[in-house]
């Protein structure tokens, strides 16, 4: 038999890696995606097995490490296994103890044979080897066993992570051998920290062994949310489609939704009971904290759309009281509701996958699951300690349409005043530069000079373009220039208002001055701090594309002079280079033309009917609308005809230079 679970894939969602499946354990049929409550000590804290069954729990998780210390393997052998022992009729999954070796350092020592640690119940030295772990899981009598693995921090160095995954592979073979002919299913655990190469090596090695399912281990242990989601999606993609996939230790309802979208089927987490003990509940009105005084006189149902025993019977006022007095009934009732919420979410997810409406469901739920207490927003407490909305020369500006951008306090100039930053960045810079198309062409690494990093919108648009590209062929190197990082820092600190900055990139730039994607090693970002004209020579590569997004001539006159464009032209000359900028000022266009660039009309944005593209002759192509006779006529009527660094006396000679520019010879 190749699989003990008779796994059957039922549906895959369009536009997402989400999937629905069914498999059979020794005790019941299991529908995926599913959430598994954690019953560390053969009990889910403060919950009756009957309650769990009623809320829709299909599998409980139990911890081998804790159960082998107490009550001990012999109790399970004599009592007829964990199901009978705790009176639970459905499935049990036992972990291997690998995570506890990692997280509970009771004077442990690690060898090829296994981990030796001291029992916290009686101080004995105990060896946890693959054979011991599997033997204990056989005695416990779970439906799904986990192979013993060595877990390391997700932030571990590559050599440490590599050694751990190699040991994990050898232990995986020993775990399988130790199972013998037991009918229990067994999952392997893929490790590799945040290194895609190691994740791949780990999965490929484990696929050679006949496991019944695969877990993604070593996440939710110290990494950022984005990194976790990237690695989770990357690893899930490598796993076979005909076996269940399990993301260990994750997570909040939002984390689970994100992981389902990336192709994961099974989850476990202590969050539903852990937050319940402290008064926290997930509801259709957002995440509520019942300790808050606003609930003292609240006669409402806990969650108006929930039919769990808690919501049917008790008011928020009573639950608030139980929470404040730390009564165990409060913990029990809130935990019960949380399991109903989790299982209902999983059923809705599954239904949406089966109906193939998951993608829209995902977008809708994803927006909602960020919410906190819609009925009683936590405003009063925040106003006591206001967030700092200004930093250095910058402050956060809220447009009346609701989006945030950064304002230069002294000049009043706003970055992306009329259009949300990311929307404008895509339209003017990445879309106009046909970045997505260029990344699919083969060639040398593509270099973008991001002149005027600001709050990072243009650079993040380029990074997003690369990451969303299904098959980027070419490497992308973004070189950002900025003399004052306060605008990025300010936006980053307020990333609730600048959601595009919730990414490892800006964090890396602010901390280290550079960043390289761990999932796509061909994607790199470097910061060159300082005044652009003084530091442009420090750029490691000449540009293919330039996003020229400096403050306007009023705030930063030097950036729009002929001298500035001369210097730029010198690094572009002889190669196809395109420069995109939001301005359409006549004087700036003259500065570009006088410096040797060709000038073309760019797309409109906000209240500007057009913007500007400067090109080297090598880059001029059929999709460019070069300025022509119309523009020359307007130029003649203009009152500000020349950039600041062309003196009045020289205007007539420079007028001839412009008129003789090759771009106007056929105009
Ligand atoms: Zn409820």
XYZ file of C-alpha atoms and ligand atoms in Angstrom:
668
model
C 0.000 0.000 0.000
C 1.511 3.361 -1.010
C -0.627 5.442 1.316
C -2.480 4.546 4.471
C -4.796 7.529 4.120
C -6.554 6.937 0.780
C -6.115 10.622 0.030
C -8.373 11.954 -2.707
C -8.002 15.447 -4.157
C -11.487 16.850 -4.820
C -10.963 20.358 -6.163
C -8.384 23.009 -6.869
C -9.267 26.715 -6.801
C -8.791 28.832 -9.896
C -6.160 31.554 -9.472
C -4.963 30.090 -6.184
C -3.102 27.027 -4.940
C -5.971 26.266 -2.518
C -7.342 22.710 -2.658
C -10.025 20.562 -1.073
C -9.533 16.876 -0.372
C -10.750 13.954 1.668
C -8.776 11.195 3.381
C -9.497 8.316 5.778
C -7.697 7.641 9.031
C -8.180 4.627 11.306
C -11.094 6.453 12.971
C -12.887 8.786 10.562
C -13.110 10.489 7.228
C -11.299 13.836 7.221
C -12.293 16.770 5.022
C -9.649 19.368 4.153
C -8.625 22.113 4.614
C -8.936 21.569 8.358
C -7.844 22.955 11.689
C -6.652 20.611 14.452
C -7.059 21.703 18.100
C -3.994 21.072 20.248
C -4.390 18.645 23.124
C -0.864 18.629 24.525
C -1.613 16.475 27.610
C -4.297 14.311 25.972
C -6.783 17.111 26.668
C -7.574 20.310 24.826
C -7.327 22.895 27.573
C -10.682 23.584 29.257
C -12.673 21.715 26.568
C -14.693 18.488 26.693
C -14.104 15.976 23.908
C -17.845 16.189 23.267
C -17.675 19.972 22.755
C -14.837 19.534 20.287
C -16.788 16.947 18.383
C -19.858 19.220 18.273
C -17.835 22.171 16.986
C -16.535 20.036 14.105
C -13.047 18.974 15.218
C -11.901 16.062 13.052
C -8.369 15.504 14.353
C -6.779 16.464 17.679
C -3.081 16.940 18.119
C -1.256 15.395 21.076
C 2.370 15.857 22.121
C 4.468 12.713 22.281
C 7.205 14.317 24.349
C 4.870 15.367 27.158
C 2.839 12.145 27.111
C 5.869 9.853 27.235
C 7.063 11.700 30.362
C 3.598 11.671 31.926
C 1.543 9.471 32.136
C 4.150 7.388 30.269
C 3.963 4.881 27.420
C 2.897 2.032 29.657
C -0.340 3.771 30.641
C -1.334 4.046 26.983
C -0.459 0.409 26.375
C -2.529 -0.736 29.348
C -5.455 1.643 28.791
C -5.842 0.717 25.131
C -4.454 3.844 23.497
C -5.217 7.526 23.592
C -8.707 7.371 22.043
C -10.071 5.157 24.776
C -7.977 6.875 27.459
C -9.399 10.361 26.781
C -12.713 9.236 25.306
C -12.186 10.738 21.890
C -13.696 8.934 18.922
C -12.135 10.781 16.032
C -8.530 11.034 14.869
C -5.387 11.935 16.762
C -2.157 13.217 15.284
C 0.937 12.946 17.474
C 3.948 15.152 16.949
C 7.350 13.535 17.286
C 8.898 15.589 20.052
C 11.258 17.301 17.594
C 9.776 20.687 18.291
C 10.115 20.214 22.059
C 13.762 19.228 21.690
C 14.150 22.601 20.004
C 11.998 24.693 22.307
C 12.550 23.161 25.758
C 16.265 23.069 26.435
C 16.317 20.772 29.481
C 20.050 20.182 29.437
C 19.783 18.463 26.096
C 22.567 17.083 24.003
C 22.175 16.158 20.392
C 23.877 13.244 18.666
C 23.328 11.180 15.551
C 21.480 8.699 17.756
C 19.005 11.237 19.140
C 18.519 13.991 21.702
C 19.238 13.402 25.362
C 17.384 15.565 27.839
C 16.378 15.595 31.447
C 12.794 14.746 32.342
C 10.984 17.684 33.914
C 8.889 15.259 35.973
C 11.617 13.281 37.762
C 15.008 14.471 36.497
C 15.846 11.185 34.683
C 17.996 11.385 31.550
C 15.946 10.367 28.549
C 17.007 9.628 25.007
C 14.589 10.731 22.327
C 15.611 8.933 19.154
C 13.520 8.186 16.058
C 12.967 4.654 17.398
C 11.880 5.904 20.838
C 9.626 8.602 19.387
C 7.879 6.248 16.978
C 7.635 3.526 19.644
C 5.887 6.021 21.928
C 3.564 7.138 19.118
C 2.690 3.506 18.431
C 1.872 3.024 22.121
C -0.180 6.208 22.224
C -2.014 4.817 19.203
C -2.423 7.963 17.109
C -3.863 7.881 13.591
C -1.073 10.014 12.162
C 2.471 9.923 13.512
C 5.192 12.434 12.757
C 8.751 11.401 11.916
C 11.316 12.780 14.356
C 12.966 15.915 12.982
C 15.528 18.419 14.111
C 13.932 21.847 14.144
C 16.140 24.968 14.076
C 15.188 28.654 14.312
C 13.917 29.884 10.964
C 16.577 32.582 11.188
C 19.389 30.007 11.557
C 22.541 30.323 9.493
C 22.670 28.273 6.329
C 25.266 25.777 7.597
C 23.229 25.117 10.742
C 20.014 24.726 8.753
C 21.726 22.378 6.288
C 23.127 20.134 8.998
C 19.694 19.985 10.660
C 17.900 18.967 7.493
C 20.468 16.293 6.701
C 20.035 14.818 10.168
C 16.266 15.101 9.747
C 16.522 12.951 6.580
C 18.460 10.223 8.274
C 15.993 10.288 11.145
C 13.091 10.180 8.669
C 14.334 6.843 7.260
C 14.811 5.473 10.766
C 11.323 6.675 11.771
C 9.748 4.830 8.842
C 11.665 1.681 9.645
C 10.588 1.910 13.289
C 6.920 1.993 12.282
C 7.141 -1.563 10.988
C 3.766 -2.890 9.929
C 1.680 -0.597 12.153
C -1.387 0.655 10.238
C -0.780 4.184 11.555
C -0.009 6.806 8.909
C 3.238 8.781 9.078
C 4.175 12.278 7.873
C 7.671 13.578 7.194
C 8.704 17.127 8.085
C 10.456 19.360 5.569
C 13.032 21.689 7.107
C 15.455 24.222 5.608
C 14.743 27.464 7.504
C 14.300 30.376 5.097
C 16.625 29.047 2.385
C 14.723 28.009 -0.750
C 17.589 25.791 -1.921
C 17.584 23.927 1.377
C 13.780 23.642 1.376
C 14.029 22.095 -2.059
C 16.787 19.718 -1.009
C 14.744 18.731 2.036
C 11.548 18.030 0.082
C 13.340 16.146 -2.703
C 15.065 13.910 -0.181
C 11.861 13.136 1.714
C 9.906 12.426 -1.477
C 12.106 9.391 -2.019
C 10.569 7.771 1.068
C 6.996 6.395 1.207
C 5.407 8.845 3.640
C 1.626 9.343 3.809
C 1.855 13.132 4.009
C 4.265 16.013 4.407
C 4.578 18.776 6.960
C 6.247 22.119 6.502
C 8.243 22.475 9.689
C 10.505 25.112 11.114
C 8.176 28.018 10.399
C 6.377 30.236 12.907
C 9.597 30.188 14.942
C 11.044 33.665 14.603
C 10.624 34.794 10.992
C 8.475 37.645 9.643
C 5.020 37.003 8.285
C 6.006 37.711 4.674
C 9.011 35.446 4.797
C 6.868 32.694 6.268
C 4.250 33.036 3.573
C 6.878 33.089 0.818
C 8.629 29.965 2.100
C 5.324 28.238 2.823
C 4.086 28.798 -0.740
C 7.458 27.840 -2.201
C 7.601 24.588 -0.199
C 3.947 23.648 -0.777
C 4.583 23.972 -4.522
C 7.286 21.312 -4.319
C 5.090 18.786 -2.508
C 3.183 16.057 -4.373
C -0.453 16.846 -5.092
C -1.691 13.425 -3.948
C -0.630 13.660 -0.301
C -1.836 15.927 2.507
C 0.241 18.988 3.395
C 0.462 20.213 6.943
C 1.819 23.576 8.158
C 2.858 23.028 11.758
C 2.022 25.505 14.493
C 0.091 28.026 12.368
C -1.798 30.166 13.255
C -4.331 33.001 13.377
C -7.409 32.757 11.140
C -5.679 35.143 8.721
C -2.444 33.104 8.700
C -4.442 29.973 7.931
C -6.356 31.641 5.098
C -3.052 32.815 3.594
C -1.545 29.329 3.842
C -4.616 27.647 2.318
C -4.250 30.081 -0.581
C -0.663 28.823 -0.923
C -1.693 25.172 -1.063
C -1.689 23.880 2.546
C -4.383 21.482 3.850
C -3.833 21.008 7.601
C -3.114 23.313 10.540
C -2.716 23.184 14.297
C -2.268 25.971 16.795
C -2.821 26.750 20.460
C -4.199 30.219 19.670
C -7.960 29.462 20.084
C -7.544 28.331 23.700
C -4.580 30.541 24.509
C -6.320 33.807 23.626
C -9.572 32.563 25.230
C -7.797 32.241 28.565
C -6.964 35.947 28.352
C -10.400 37.060 27.123
C -9.741 37.089 23.360
C -12.275 35.901 20.774
C -12.461 35.833 16.992
C -15.898 36.922 15.786
C -17.747 38.108 12.714
C -17.341 41.598 14.249
C -13.546 41.332 14.397
C -11.206 40.234 17.176
C -12.674 41.195 20.573
C -10.898 41.558 23.905
C -13.524 40.920 26.569
C -11.490 42.415 29.384
C -12.339 45.848 28.009
C -14.658 47.964 30.120
C -16.967 48.624 27.159
C -18.451 45.148 27.718
C -19.394 45.612 31.360
C -22.992 46.467 30.474
C -23.146 44.801 27.062
C -26.215 42.602 26.805
C -25.389 41.571 23.232
C -24.531 38.098 21.986
C -20.808 37.445 21.742
C -21.032 37.004 17.964
C -24.347 37.822 16.275
C -23.778 35.281 13.481
C -22.535 32.362 15.605
C -24.695 29.491 16.849
C -22.241 27.959 19.275
C -23.411 27.106 22.814
C -21.602 30.176 24.186
C -23.198 32.639 21.776
C -26.639 31.046 22.154
C -26.702 31.423 25.887
C -24.401 34.112 27.367
C -24.083 37.897 27.054
C -20.862 39.804 26.480
C -21.427 41.320 29.938
C -21.323 37.917 31.654
C -18.316 36.784 29.622
C -16.590 40.069 30.501
C -17.232 39.356 34.183
C -15.899 35.776 33.958
C -12.802 37.053 32.183
C -12.161 39.796 34.726
C -12.504 37.337 37.619
C -10.332 34.768 35.771
C -13.003 32.098 36.263
C -12.241 28.903 34.349
C -15.771 28.904 32.957
C -14.903 32.083 31.020
C -11.888 30.340 29.503
C -13.995 27.314 28.639
C -16.852 29.311 27.060
C -14.591 31.587 24.996
C -12.467 28.644 23.863
C -15.586 26.809 22.769
C -16.634 29.788 20.670
C -13.161 30.149 19.155
C -13.188 26.515 17.984
C -16.587 27.091 16.415
C -15.189 30.164 14.668
C -12.107 28.316 13.370
C -13.996 25.249 12.182
C -16.685 27.350 10.543
C -14.018 29.352 8.710
C -12.460 26.087 7.496
C -15.843 24.797 6.298
C -16.485 28.066 4.449
C -13.034 27.874 2.876
C -13.689 24.292 1.771
C -17.111 25.160 0.342
C -15.621 28.084 -1.587
C -12.911 25.824 -3.052
C -15.483 23.210 -4.078
C -17.641 25.900 -5.709
C -14.528 27.488 -7.227
C -15.253 30.860 -5.656
C -12.252 30.691 -3.360
C -10.242 33.515 -4.910
C -12.924 36.135 -4.308
C -13.681 34.595 -0.902
C -9.982 34.884 -0.071
C -9.780 38.561 -0.988
C -12.912 39.397 0.934
C -11.978 37.425 4.074
C -8.423 38.605 3.983
C -9.557 42.220 4.238
C -11.976 41.314 7.029
C -9.702 39.145 9.154
C -7.451 42.140 9.892
C -10.318 43.799 11.747
C -10.381 44.458 15.454
C -13.656 45.040 17.242
C -15.884 46.775 14.725
C -18.611 47.423 17.319
C -16.348 49.155 19.820
C -13.235 50.352 18.003
C -10.237 50.830 20.239
C -9.845 54.575 19.697
C -9.842 56.037 23.183
C -6.786 54.053 24.220
C -4.826 54.931 21.153
C -5.425 58.656 21.611
C -3.680 58.531 24.983
C -0.481 57.642 23.272
C -0.718 59.038 19.763
C 1.416 57.475 17.096
C 4.125 59.760 15.888
C 2.926 60.972 12.528
C 5.927 63.127 11.690
C 9.635 62.434 11.441
C 12.388 64.884 10.510
C 11.238 66.895 7.528
C 8.244 64.664 6.792
C 4.735 64.011 7.995
C 1.918 61.686 7.009
C -0.704 63.251 4.825
C -4.171 61.730 4.575
C -5.897 62.442 1.267
C -9.619 63.034 1.539
C -10.088 59.876 -0.518
C -8.610 58.045 2.472
C -5.152 56.984 1.317
C -1.964 58.104 3.054
C 1.129 59.643 1.532
C 4.207 61.505 2.756
C 4.413 65.312 2.821
C 7.596 67.346 2.942
C 6.697 69.696 5.809
C 8.723 72.719 4.755
C 7.616 72.877 1.113
C 4.194 71.295 1.629
C 4.976 69.063 -1.335
C 3.270 65.646 -1.205
C 4.601 62.460 -2.776
C 1.734 61.017 -4.822
C -0.801 63.685 -3.826
C -3.733 62.708 -6.019
C -3.366 58.970 -6.498
C -2.565 56.253 -3.915
C 1.240 55.801 -3.921
C 1.301 52.210 -5.148
C -1.256 52.849 -7.887
C 0.707 55.796 -9.214
C 3.997 53.913 -8.914
C 2.635 51.087 -11.055
C 1.045 53.310 -13.663
C 3.892 55.775 -14.159
C 6.877 53.604 -13.495
C 6.578 49.814 -13.705
C 3.706 49.584 -16.224
C 5.036 52.344 -18.436
C 8.485 50.784 -18.349
C 6.904 47.448 -19.457
C 8.843 45.917 -16.558
C 6.895 42.688 -16.467
C 7.608 42.065 -20.163
C 11.279 42.915 -19.795
C 11.658 40.465 -16.914
C 10.442 37.660 -19.156
C 13.103 38.437 -21.769
C 16.439 36.759 -21.300
C 19.502 38.895 -20.818
C 21.860 40.496 -18.358
C 20.391 41.478 -14.986
C 18.026 44.386 -15.462
C 19.086 47.450 -13.480
C 16.661 50.079 -12.264
C 17.931 53.314 -10.806
C 15.273 54.449 -8.386
C 16.252 58.093 -8.023
C 14.460 59.555 -5.002
C 13.509 56.481 -2.939
C 11.043 58.533 -0.850
C 8.558 56.236 0.873
C 9.594 53.326 -1.332
C 6.498 53.078 -3.539
C 8.333 52.894 -6.879
C 10.889 50.361 -5.669
C 8.163 48.226 -4.064
C 6.124 48.382 -7.280
C 9.148 46.974 -9.117
C 9.664 44.270 -6.469
C 5.955 43.408 -6.611
C 6.164 43.168 -10.385
C 9.027 40.670 -10.082
C 7.379 38.614 -7.345
C 4.050 38.410 -9.161
C 5.731 37.427 -12.378
C 5.142 33.724 -12.852
C 8.394 33.139 -14.662
C 10.898 35.944 -14.315
C 13.791 34.916 -16.518
C 16.013 37.853 -15.838
C 17.521 39.038 -12.572
C 16.437 42.434 -11.305
C 18.690 44.778 -9.396
C 17.152 47.936 -7.988
C 19.534 50.701 -6.966
C 17.797 53.368 -4.881
C 19.236 56.803 -4.218
C 18.081 58.840 -1.240
C 19.673 61.496 0.938
C 17.079 61.407 3.730
C 15.627 58.063 4.811
C 13.172 59.664 7.226
C 10.322 59.520 4.723
C 10.761 55.744 4.323
C 11.247 55.320 8.069
C 8.086 57.286 8.816
C 5.987 55.342 6.332
C 7.495 52.040 7.517
C 6.585 52.790 11.147
C 3.043 53.450 10.006
C 2.777 50.489 7.693
C -0.902 50.109 8.563
C -1.308 53.119 6.294
C 1.371 52.039 3.824
C 0.560 48.339 3.474
C 2.946 47.866 0.531
C 5.814 48.300 3.030
C 4.875 45.120 4.947
C 7.655 43.222 3.250
C 11.186 42.139 4.063
C 12.628 44.587 1.494
C 12.092 47.933 3.247
C 13.153 46.394 6.559
C 16.417 45.253 4.947
C 17.020 48.628 3.319
C 16.482 50.492 6.592
C 18.575 48.079 8.612
C 21.359 46.999 6.284
C 21.120 49.294 3.275
C 20.484 46.310 1.026
C 18.176 43.365 0.579
C 18.124 40.172 -1.436
C 15.016 38.039 -1.775
C 15.448 34.639 -0.166
C 12.852 33.083 -2.410
C 14.027 34.722 -5.638
C 17.777 35.181 -5.248
C 17.815 37.061 -8.571
C 15.939 39.939 -6.947
C 18.207 42.451 -5.212
C 17.843 45.942 -3.824
C 20.679 48.279 -2.855
C 20.532 51.720 -1.281
C 23.048 54.409 -2.119
C 22.633 57.075 0.542
C 23.460 60.719 -0.183
C 22.731 63.459 -2.636
C 22.125 61.797 -6.005
C 24.434 64.004 -8.057
C 27.265 63.464 -5.588
C 26.857 59.704 -5.170
C 25.630 58.503 -8.572
C 29.147 57.330 -9.445
C 28.981 54.855 -6.571
C 26.234 52.860 -8.270
C 27.524 49.316 -8.925
C 25.857 49.102 -12.357
C 24.688 51.570 -15.007
C 20.896 51.757 -15.398
C 18.575 50.217 -17.968
C 15.604 52.039 -16.512
C 15.494 55.159 -14.364
C 12.567 56.056 -12.127
C 13.224 59.749 -11.589
C 10.977 60.755 -8.724
C 12.700 63.697 -7.057
C 10.856 66.522 -5.348
C 9.937 69.284 -7.805
C 12.125 72.187 -8.883
C 10.619 74.357 -6.154
C 11.895 72.040 -3.416
C 14.901 70.564 -5.170
C 15.993 72.861 -8.021
C 19.302 71.082 -8.632
C 17.577 67.830 -9.591
C 15.988 69.400 -12.657
C 18.939 71.335 -14.086
C 20.693 70.722 -17.380
C 23.763 69.780 -15.370
C 21.834 66.996 -13.600
C 20.615 65.516 -16.886
C 24.063 65.929 -18.461
C 25.541 63.833 -15.704
C 22.805 61.251 -16.145
C 23.174 61.195 -19.898
C 26.880 60.493 -19.510
C 26.147 57.161 -17.749
C 23.422 56.205 -20.252
C 25.065 57.192 -23.519
C 25.495 54.444 -26.105
C 23.011 52.064 -24.435
C 19.211 51.831 -24.547
C 18.015 53.582 -21.393
C 14.594 54.965 -20.537
C 13.922 57.478 -17.788
C 10.411 57.960 -16.394
C 9.349 60.962 -14.386
C 6.108 62.548 -13.249
C 6.973 66.039 -14.413
C 5.786 67.660 -17.633
C 7.447 71.004 -16.981
C 8.772 72.692 -20.086
C 12.048 73.689 -18.452
C 12.751 70.112 -17.320
C 12.077 68.757 -20.788
C 14.452 71.362 -22.243
C 17.076 70.280 -19.698
C 16.702 66.653 -20.874
C 16.843 67.555 -24.568
C 19.809 69.872 -24.075
C 21.629 67.093 -22.234
C 21.273 64.762 -25.232
C 18.176 62.728 -24.364
C 15.171 62.324 -26.594
C 11.936 63.333 -24.858
C 8.599 61.567 -25.162
C 5.187 62.095 -23.718
C 4.340 59.916 -20.695
C 0.965 58.818 -19.356
C -1.286 61.160 -17.387
C -1.546 60.919 -13.627
C -3.777 62.618 -11.064
C -4.286 66.193 -12.264
C -1.402 66.053 -14.784
C -2.542 65.357 -18.321
C 0.863 64.038 -19.259
C 4.263 63.126 -17.812
C 7.670 62.661 -19.422
C 9.916 59.863 -20.665
C 13.545 60.689 -21.499
C 15.346 58.241 -23.798
C 18.719 57.591 -25.286
C 18.521 57.300 -29.073
C 19.144 53.555 -28.730
C 15.922 53.209 -26.725
C 13.592 55.136 -29.023
C 10.900 52.775 -30.280
C 7.513 52.643 -31.910
C 5.640 52.767 -28.614
C 7.111 56.170 -27.716
C 5.288 59.359 -28.562
C 8.199 61.766 -29.048
C 7.532 65.456 -28.472
C 7.071 67.147 -31.846
C 5.982 70.347 -33.535
C 3.036 70.852 -31.152
C 5.331 70.861 -28.217
C 7.784 73.254 -29.929
C 4.894 75.655 -30.522
C 3.885 75.448 -26.868
C 7.490 75.878 -25.864
C 7.722 79.149 -27.772
C 4.667 80.464 -25.926
C 5.914 79.295 -22.522
C 7.125 81.752 -19.890
C 9.569 79.378 -18.198
C 11.434 78.084 -21.207
C 14.808 77.100 -19.772
C 16.139 75.277 -16.710
C 17.633 77.400 -13.943
C 21.250 76.711 -14.865
C 21.071 78.145 -18.399
C 21.761 81.874 -17.967
C 19.601 84.423 -19.761
C 22.469 85.436 -22.074
C 22.742 81.921 -23.414
C 19.057 81.383 -24.133
C 19.255 82.068 -27.865
C 22.166 79.731 -28.469
C 20.451 76.974 -26.437
C 17.251 77.630 -28.372
C 19.163 76.652 -31.507
C 20.490 73.533 -29.840
C 16.955 72.449 -29.034
C 15.603 73.269 -32.490
C 18.410 71.268 -34.069
C 17.880 68.252 -31.826
C 17.489 65.236 -34.161
C 14.109 64.485 -32.615
C 12.636 67.585 -34.259
C 14.252 67.207 -37.676
C 11.274 65.430 -39.196
C 8.735 67.293 -37.100
Zn -20.034 31.529 19.242
